[in-house]
Short mmCIF file of C-alpha atoms and ligand atoms in Angstrom, two decimals:
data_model
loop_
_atom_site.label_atom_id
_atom_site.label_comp_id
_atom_site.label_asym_id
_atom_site.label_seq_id
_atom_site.Cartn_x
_atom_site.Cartn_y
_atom_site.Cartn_z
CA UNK A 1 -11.31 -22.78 -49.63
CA UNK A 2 -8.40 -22.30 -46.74
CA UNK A 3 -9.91 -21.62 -43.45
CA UNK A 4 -7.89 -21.22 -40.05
CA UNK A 5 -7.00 -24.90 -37.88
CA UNK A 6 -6.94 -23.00 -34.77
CA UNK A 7 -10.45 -21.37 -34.07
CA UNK A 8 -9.12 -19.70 -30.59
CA UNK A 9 -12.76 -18.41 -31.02
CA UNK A 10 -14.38 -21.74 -30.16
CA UNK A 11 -13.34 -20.68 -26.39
CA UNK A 12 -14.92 -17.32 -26.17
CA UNK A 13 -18.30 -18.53 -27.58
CA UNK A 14 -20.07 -17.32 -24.38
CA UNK A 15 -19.64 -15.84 -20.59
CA UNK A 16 -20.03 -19.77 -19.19
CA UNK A 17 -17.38 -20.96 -21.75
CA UNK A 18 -15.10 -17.82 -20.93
CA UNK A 19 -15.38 -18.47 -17.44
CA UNK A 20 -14.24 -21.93 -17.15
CA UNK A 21 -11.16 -20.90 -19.48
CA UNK A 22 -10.29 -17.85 -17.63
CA UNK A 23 -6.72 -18.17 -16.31
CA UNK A 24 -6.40 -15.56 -13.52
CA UNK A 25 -8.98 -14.95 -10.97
CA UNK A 26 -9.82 -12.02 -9.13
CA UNK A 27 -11.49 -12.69 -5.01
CA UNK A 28 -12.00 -10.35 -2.30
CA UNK A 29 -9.57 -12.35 -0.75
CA UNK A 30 -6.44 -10.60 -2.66
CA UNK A 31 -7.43 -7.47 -1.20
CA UNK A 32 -6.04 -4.93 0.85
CA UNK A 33 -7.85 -1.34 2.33
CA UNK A 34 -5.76 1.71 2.72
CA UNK A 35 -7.48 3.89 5.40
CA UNK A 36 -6.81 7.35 6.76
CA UNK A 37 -7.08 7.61 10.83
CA UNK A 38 -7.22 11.13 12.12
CA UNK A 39 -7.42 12.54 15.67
CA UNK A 40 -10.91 13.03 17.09
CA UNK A 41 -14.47 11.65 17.42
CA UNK A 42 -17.12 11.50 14.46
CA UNK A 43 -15.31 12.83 11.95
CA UNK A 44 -15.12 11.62 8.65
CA UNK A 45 -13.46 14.36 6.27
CA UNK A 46 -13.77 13.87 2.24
CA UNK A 47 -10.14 13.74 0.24
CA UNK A 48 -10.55 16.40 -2.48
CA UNK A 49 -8.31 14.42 -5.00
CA UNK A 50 -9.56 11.22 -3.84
CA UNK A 51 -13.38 11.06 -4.54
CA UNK A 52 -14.90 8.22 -1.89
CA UNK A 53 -11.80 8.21 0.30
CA UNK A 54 -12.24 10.09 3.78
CA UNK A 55 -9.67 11.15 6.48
CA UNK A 56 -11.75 9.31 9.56
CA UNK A 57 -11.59 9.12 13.24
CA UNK A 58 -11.01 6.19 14.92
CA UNK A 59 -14.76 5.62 15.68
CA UNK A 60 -15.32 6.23 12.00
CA UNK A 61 -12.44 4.17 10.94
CA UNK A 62 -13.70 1.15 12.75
CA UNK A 63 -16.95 1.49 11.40
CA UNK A 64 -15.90 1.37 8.13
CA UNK A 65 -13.69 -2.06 9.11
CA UNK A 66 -16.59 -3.49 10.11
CA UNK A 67 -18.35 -2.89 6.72
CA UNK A 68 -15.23 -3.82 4.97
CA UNK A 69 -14.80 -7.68 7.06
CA UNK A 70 -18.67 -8.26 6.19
CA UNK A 71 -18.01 -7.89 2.41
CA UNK A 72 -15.26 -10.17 3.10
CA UNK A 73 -12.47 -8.13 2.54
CA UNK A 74 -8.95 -9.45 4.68
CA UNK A 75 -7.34 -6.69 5.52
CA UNK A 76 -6.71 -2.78 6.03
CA UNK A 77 -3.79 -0.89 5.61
CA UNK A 78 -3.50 2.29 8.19
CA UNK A 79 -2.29 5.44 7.49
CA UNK A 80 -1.96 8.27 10.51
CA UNK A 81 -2.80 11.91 10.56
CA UNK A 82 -1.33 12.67 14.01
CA UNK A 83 -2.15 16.25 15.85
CA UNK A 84 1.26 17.24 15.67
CA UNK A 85 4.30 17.07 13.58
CA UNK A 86 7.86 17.38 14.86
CA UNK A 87 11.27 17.46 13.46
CA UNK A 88 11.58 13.49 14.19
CA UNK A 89 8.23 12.74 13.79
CA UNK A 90 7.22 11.46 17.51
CA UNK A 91 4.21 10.83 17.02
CA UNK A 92 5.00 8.01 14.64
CA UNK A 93 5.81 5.62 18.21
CA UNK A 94 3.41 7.50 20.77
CA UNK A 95 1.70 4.79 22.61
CA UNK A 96 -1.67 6.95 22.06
CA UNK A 97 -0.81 8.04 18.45
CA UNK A 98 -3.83 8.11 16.21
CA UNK A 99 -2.41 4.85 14.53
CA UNK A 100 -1.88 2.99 17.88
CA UNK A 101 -5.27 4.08 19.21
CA UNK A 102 -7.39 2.50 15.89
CA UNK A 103 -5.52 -0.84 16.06
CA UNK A 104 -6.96 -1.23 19.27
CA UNK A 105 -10.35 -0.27 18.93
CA UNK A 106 -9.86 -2.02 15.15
CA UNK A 107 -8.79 -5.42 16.21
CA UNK A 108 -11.71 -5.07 19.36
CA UNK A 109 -14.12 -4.72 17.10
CA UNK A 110 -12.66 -7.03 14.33
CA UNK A 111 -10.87 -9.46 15.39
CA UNK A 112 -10.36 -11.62 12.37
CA UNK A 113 -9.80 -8.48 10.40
CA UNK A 114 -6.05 -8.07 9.38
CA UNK A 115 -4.72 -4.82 10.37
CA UNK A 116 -1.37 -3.71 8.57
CA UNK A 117 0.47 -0.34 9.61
CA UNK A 118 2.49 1.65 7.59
CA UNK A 119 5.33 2.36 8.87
CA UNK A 120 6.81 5.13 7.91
CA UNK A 121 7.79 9.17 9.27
CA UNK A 122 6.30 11.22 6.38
CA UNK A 123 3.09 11.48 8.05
CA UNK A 124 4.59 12.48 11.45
CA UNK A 125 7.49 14.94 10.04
CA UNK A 126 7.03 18.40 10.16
CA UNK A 127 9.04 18.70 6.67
CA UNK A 128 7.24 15.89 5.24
CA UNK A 129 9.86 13.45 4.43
CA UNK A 130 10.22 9.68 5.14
CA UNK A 131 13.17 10.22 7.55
CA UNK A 132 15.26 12.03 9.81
CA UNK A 133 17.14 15.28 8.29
CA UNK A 134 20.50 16.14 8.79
CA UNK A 135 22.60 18.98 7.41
CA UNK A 136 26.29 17.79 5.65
CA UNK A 137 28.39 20.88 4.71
CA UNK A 138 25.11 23.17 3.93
CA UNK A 139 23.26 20.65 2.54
CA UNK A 140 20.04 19.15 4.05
CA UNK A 141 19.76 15.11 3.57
CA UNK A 142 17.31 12.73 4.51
CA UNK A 143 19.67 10.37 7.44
CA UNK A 144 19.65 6.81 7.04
CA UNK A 145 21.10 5.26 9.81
CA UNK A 146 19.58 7.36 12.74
CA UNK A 147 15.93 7.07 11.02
CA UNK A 148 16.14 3.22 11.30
CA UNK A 149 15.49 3.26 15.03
CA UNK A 150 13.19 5.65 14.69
CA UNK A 151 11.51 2.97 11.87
CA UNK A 152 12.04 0.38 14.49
CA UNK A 153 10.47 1.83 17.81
CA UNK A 154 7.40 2.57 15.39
CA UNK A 155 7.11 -0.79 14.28
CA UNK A 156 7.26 -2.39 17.94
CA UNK A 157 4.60 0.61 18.65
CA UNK A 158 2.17 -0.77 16.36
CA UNK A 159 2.94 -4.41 17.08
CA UNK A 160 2.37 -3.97 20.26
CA UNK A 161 -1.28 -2.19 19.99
CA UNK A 162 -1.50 -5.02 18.00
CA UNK A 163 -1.12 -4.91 14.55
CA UNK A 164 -0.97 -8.24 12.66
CA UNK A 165 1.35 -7.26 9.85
CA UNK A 166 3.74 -3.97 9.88
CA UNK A 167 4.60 -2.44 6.71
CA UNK A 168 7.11 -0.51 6.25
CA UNK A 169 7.12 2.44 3.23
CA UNK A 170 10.34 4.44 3.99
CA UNK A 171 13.42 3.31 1.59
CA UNK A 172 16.00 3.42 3.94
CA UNK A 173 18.71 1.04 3.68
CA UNK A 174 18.83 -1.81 6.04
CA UNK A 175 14.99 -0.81 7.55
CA UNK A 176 13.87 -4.62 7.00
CA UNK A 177 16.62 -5.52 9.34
CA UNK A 178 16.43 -3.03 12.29
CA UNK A 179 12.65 -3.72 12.49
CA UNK A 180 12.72 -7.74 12.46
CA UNK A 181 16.06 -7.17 15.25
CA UNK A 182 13.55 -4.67 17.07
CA UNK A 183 10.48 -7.04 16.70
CA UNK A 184 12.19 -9.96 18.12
CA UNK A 185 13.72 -8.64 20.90
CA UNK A 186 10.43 -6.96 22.19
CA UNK A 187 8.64 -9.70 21.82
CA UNK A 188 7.45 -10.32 18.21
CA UNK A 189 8.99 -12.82 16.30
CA UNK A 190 5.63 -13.54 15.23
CA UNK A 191 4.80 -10.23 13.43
CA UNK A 192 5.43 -10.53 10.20
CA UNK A 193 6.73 -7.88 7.81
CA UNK A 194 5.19 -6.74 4.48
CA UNK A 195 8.36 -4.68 3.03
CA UNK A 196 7.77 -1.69 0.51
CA UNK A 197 10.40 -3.31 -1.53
CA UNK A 198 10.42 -1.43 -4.71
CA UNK A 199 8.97 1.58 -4.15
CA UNK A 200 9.26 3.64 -6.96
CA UNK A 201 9.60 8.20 -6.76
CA UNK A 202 6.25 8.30 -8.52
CA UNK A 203 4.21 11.55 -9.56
CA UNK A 204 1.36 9.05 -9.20
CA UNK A 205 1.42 9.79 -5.02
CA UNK A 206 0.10 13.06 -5.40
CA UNK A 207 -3.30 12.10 -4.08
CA UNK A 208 -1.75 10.69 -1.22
CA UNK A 209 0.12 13.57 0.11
CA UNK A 210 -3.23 15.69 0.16
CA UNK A 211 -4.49 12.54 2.11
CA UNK A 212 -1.66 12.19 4.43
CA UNK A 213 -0.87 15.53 4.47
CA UNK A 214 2.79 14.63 4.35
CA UNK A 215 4.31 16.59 1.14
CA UNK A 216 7.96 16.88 1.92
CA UNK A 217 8.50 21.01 2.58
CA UNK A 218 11.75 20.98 0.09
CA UNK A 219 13.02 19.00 -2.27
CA UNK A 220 11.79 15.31 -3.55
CA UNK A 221 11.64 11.55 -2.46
CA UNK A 222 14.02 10.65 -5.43
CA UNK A 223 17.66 10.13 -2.83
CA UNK A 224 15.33 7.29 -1.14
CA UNK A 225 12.82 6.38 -3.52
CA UNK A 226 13.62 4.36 -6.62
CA UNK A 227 13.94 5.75 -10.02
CA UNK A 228 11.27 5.03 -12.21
CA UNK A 229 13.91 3.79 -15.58
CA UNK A 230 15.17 0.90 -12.93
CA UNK A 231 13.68 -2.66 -13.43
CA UNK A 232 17.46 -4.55 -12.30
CA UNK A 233 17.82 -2.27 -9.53
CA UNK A 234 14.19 -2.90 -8.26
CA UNK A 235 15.55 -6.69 -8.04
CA UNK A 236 17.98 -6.17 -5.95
CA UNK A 237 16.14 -4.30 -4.15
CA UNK A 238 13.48 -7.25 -2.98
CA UNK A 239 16.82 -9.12 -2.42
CA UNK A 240 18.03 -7.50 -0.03
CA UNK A 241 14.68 -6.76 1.58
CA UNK A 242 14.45 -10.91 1.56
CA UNK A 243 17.51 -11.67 3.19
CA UNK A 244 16.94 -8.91 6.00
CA UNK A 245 13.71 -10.54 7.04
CA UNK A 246 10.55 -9.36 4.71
CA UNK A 247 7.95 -11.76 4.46
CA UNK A 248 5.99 -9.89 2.07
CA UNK A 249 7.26 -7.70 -0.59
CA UNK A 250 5.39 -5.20 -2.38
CA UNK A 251 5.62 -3.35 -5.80
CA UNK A 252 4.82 0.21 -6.03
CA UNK A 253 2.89 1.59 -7.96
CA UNK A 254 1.71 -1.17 -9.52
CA UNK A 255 0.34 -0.83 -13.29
CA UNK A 256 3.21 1.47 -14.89
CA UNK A 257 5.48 -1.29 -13.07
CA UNK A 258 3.66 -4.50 -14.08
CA UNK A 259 7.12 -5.82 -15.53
CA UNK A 260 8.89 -5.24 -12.22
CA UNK A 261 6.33 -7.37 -9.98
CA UNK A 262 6.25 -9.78 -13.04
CA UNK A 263 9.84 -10.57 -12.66
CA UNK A 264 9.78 -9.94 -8.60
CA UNK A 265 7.02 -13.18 -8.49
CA UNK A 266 9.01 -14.82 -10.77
CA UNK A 267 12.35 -14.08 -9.23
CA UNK A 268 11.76 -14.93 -5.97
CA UNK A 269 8.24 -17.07 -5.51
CA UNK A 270 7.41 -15.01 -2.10
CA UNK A 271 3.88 -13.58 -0.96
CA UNK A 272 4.09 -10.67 -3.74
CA UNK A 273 1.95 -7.50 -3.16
CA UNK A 274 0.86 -4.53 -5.11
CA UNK A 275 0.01 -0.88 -4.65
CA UNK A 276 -2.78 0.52 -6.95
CA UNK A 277 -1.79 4.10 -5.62
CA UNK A 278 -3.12 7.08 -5.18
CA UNK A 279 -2.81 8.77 -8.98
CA UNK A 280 -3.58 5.74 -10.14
CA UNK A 281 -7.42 5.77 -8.64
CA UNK A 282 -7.60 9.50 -8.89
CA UNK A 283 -7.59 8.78 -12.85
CA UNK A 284 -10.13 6.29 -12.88
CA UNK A 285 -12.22 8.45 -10.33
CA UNK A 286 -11.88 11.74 -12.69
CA UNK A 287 -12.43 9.92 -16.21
CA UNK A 288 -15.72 7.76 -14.65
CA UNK A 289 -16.76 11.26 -13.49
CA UNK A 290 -17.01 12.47 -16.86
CA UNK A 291 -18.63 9.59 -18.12
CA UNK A 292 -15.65 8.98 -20.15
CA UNK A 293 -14.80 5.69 -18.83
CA UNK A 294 -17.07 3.00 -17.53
CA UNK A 295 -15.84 2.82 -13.54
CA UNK A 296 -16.16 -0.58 -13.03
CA UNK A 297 -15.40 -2.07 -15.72
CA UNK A 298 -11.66 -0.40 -15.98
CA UNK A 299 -11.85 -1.33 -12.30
CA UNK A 300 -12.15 -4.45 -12.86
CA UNK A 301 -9.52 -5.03 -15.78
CA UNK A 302 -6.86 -3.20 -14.20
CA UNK A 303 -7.14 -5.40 -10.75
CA UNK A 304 -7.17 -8.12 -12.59
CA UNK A 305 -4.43 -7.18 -14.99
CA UNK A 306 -2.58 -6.66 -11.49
CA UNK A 307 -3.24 -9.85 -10.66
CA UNK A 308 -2.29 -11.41 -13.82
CA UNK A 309 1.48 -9.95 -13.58
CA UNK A 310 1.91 -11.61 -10.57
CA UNK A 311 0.27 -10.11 -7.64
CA UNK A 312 -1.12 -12.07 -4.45
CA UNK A 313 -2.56 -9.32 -2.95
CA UNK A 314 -3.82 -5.68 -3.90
CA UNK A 315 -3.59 -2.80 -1.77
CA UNK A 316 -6.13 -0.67 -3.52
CA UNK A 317 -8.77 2.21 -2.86
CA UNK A 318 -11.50 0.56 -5.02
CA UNK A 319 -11.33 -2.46 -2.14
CA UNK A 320 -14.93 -2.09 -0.98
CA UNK A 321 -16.32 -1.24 -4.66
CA UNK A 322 -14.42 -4.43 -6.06
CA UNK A 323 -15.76 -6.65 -3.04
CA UNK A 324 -19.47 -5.98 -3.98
CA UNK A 325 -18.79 -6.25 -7.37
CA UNK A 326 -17.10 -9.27 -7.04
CA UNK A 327 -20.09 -10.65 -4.85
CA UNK A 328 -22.35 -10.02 -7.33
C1 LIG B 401 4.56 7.07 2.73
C2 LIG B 401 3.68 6.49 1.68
C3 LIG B 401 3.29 7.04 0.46
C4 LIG B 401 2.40 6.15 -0.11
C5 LIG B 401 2.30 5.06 0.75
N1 LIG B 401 3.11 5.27 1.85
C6 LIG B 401 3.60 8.35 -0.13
C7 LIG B 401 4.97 8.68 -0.51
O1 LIG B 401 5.89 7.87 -0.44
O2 LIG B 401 5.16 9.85 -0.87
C8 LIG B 401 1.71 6.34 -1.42
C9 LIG B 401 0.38 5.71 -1.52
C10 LIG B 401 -0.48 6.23 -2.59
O3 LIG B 401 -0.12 7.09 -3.40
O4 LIG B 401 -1.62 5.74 -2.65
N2 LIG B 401 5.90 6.76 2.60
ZN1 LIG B 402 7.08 8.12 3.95
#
């Protein structure tokens, strides 16, 4: 009687044998926090299309970084709700902004927590996009050149509250650049940056913008943002990002563009990041709601298949969940 040589089954006979075999590992190391920071004291305000994510004070914020370093988890990723919005988003470099204020108290109360900053102007625009408008012959665009210093006095802003890594989320050309020039000559050569490299126009940051409250007022990311058919473009991309002076580069969002940060690790062998967005933990959230998916489990598979592709590190909502899981 013929029977199969290869019995690939031998190697899945049980969870020991399975785990000695298993090729990509998931830690609490590889993570990465996103967290809201809003103005005032004590608050800690629910995201409607983000079940288990909060907009939260400073006080609140560093509470829940001290939770977060005890399960072990590396680092946070900030995100500012400032009081007030302005044309050229001001805020975004105010030496008390909401962001600037919860590094400080963050790294006081943390020390050995890493604390990344966005950098970006969505957050701090009154019409909600990434950069500075202008008007050419009746036609409003987002600027590129003027929003780089803009990009820049944010990013010495944060590095000097403090931050350990800034992180910039804007798709200008040439930001990587202007902020390493503006680091170095203020003072920070050591501050490393973690570059939004490919940063795709997703529908998947629709969470976000609730979050953030930063959807642009007209039109779409898609002149700055990267369109989603491009996997060549995306390369060039992290290129350029490289030879202006990222340290890390990131992919974004991360599973519909698993191929990109495949060939971005493989391509270039740097400190690769990933961004489980938004959408992409709103869908989990709503499915496990309705019992039609088991939470943790797809939680589980879909960091790891994140990892798997190539990732180093995971930006993700699901940080805190995965760390106890993974403690378990
Ligand atoms: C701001 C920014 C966005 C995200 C991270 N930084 C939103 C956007 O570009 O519209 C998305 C994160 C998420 O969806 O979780 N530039
Ligand atoms: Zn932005």
């Amino acid at each position: 009687m013929a029977f199969p040589k290869t019995r690939l089954r031998r190697l899945r006979a049980g969870g020991t044998m399975r785990r000695m075999v298993r090729e990509t590992r998931l830690s609490v190391d590889d993570l990465i926090a996103p967290l809201f920071i809003r103005p005032g004291q004590g608050a800690r305000q629910p995201i409607a299309s983000m079940p288990g994510q909060f907009q939260m004070s400073v006080d609140r914020a560093t509470e829940a970084c001290r939770e977060l370093a005890d399960l072990g988890v590396p680092a946070v990723l900030l995100f500012g709700i400032p009081e007030r919005k302005d044309a050229t988003g001001s805020e975004a470099f105010r030496e008390q902004g909401v962001v600037q204020q919860a590094v400080r108290a963050i790294k006081t109360a943390c020390p050995a927590l890493l604390v990344i900053t966005d950098v970006c102007l969505c957050e701090y625009t009154d019409h909600g996009h990434c950069g500075l408008i202008v008007e050419r012959g009746g036609v409003r665009d987002v600027d590129n050149d003027s929003t780089l210093d803009v990009l820049a006095r944010a990013a010495v802003s944060h590095a000097r509250a403090g931050a350990d890594i800034v992180a910039p989320s804007d798709m200008m050309d040439g930001r990587v650049r202007a902020i390493r020039e503006a680091l170095d000559a203020e003072g920070f050569a050591h501050t490393p940056i973690l570059a939004y490299a490919a940063k795709f126009a997703s529908a998947y940051y629709g969470p976000f913008r609730d979050a953030a409250e930063s959807p642009p007022k007209f039109g779409d990311r898609k002149t700055y943002q990267m369109d989603a058919a491009n996997a060549v473009e995306a390369l060039r991309e992290v290129a350029l990002d490289i030879e202006e002076g990222a340290d890390i580069v990131m992919v974004k969002p991360a599973v519909n563009y698993l191929d990109v940060l495949w060939r971005v690790k493989e391509r270039f062998g740097l400190p690769t990041a990933a961004y489980h967005v938004s959408g992409e933990y709103a869908m989990i959230k709503a499915a496990a709601a309705n019992a039609w998916l088991d939470e943790r489990a797809c939680v589980l598979e879909t960091t790891l298949a994140i990892r798997r592709a190539g990732a180093d590190m995971i930006v993700t909502y699901f940080a805190k969940d995965l760390a106890g899981w993974l403690d378990e």
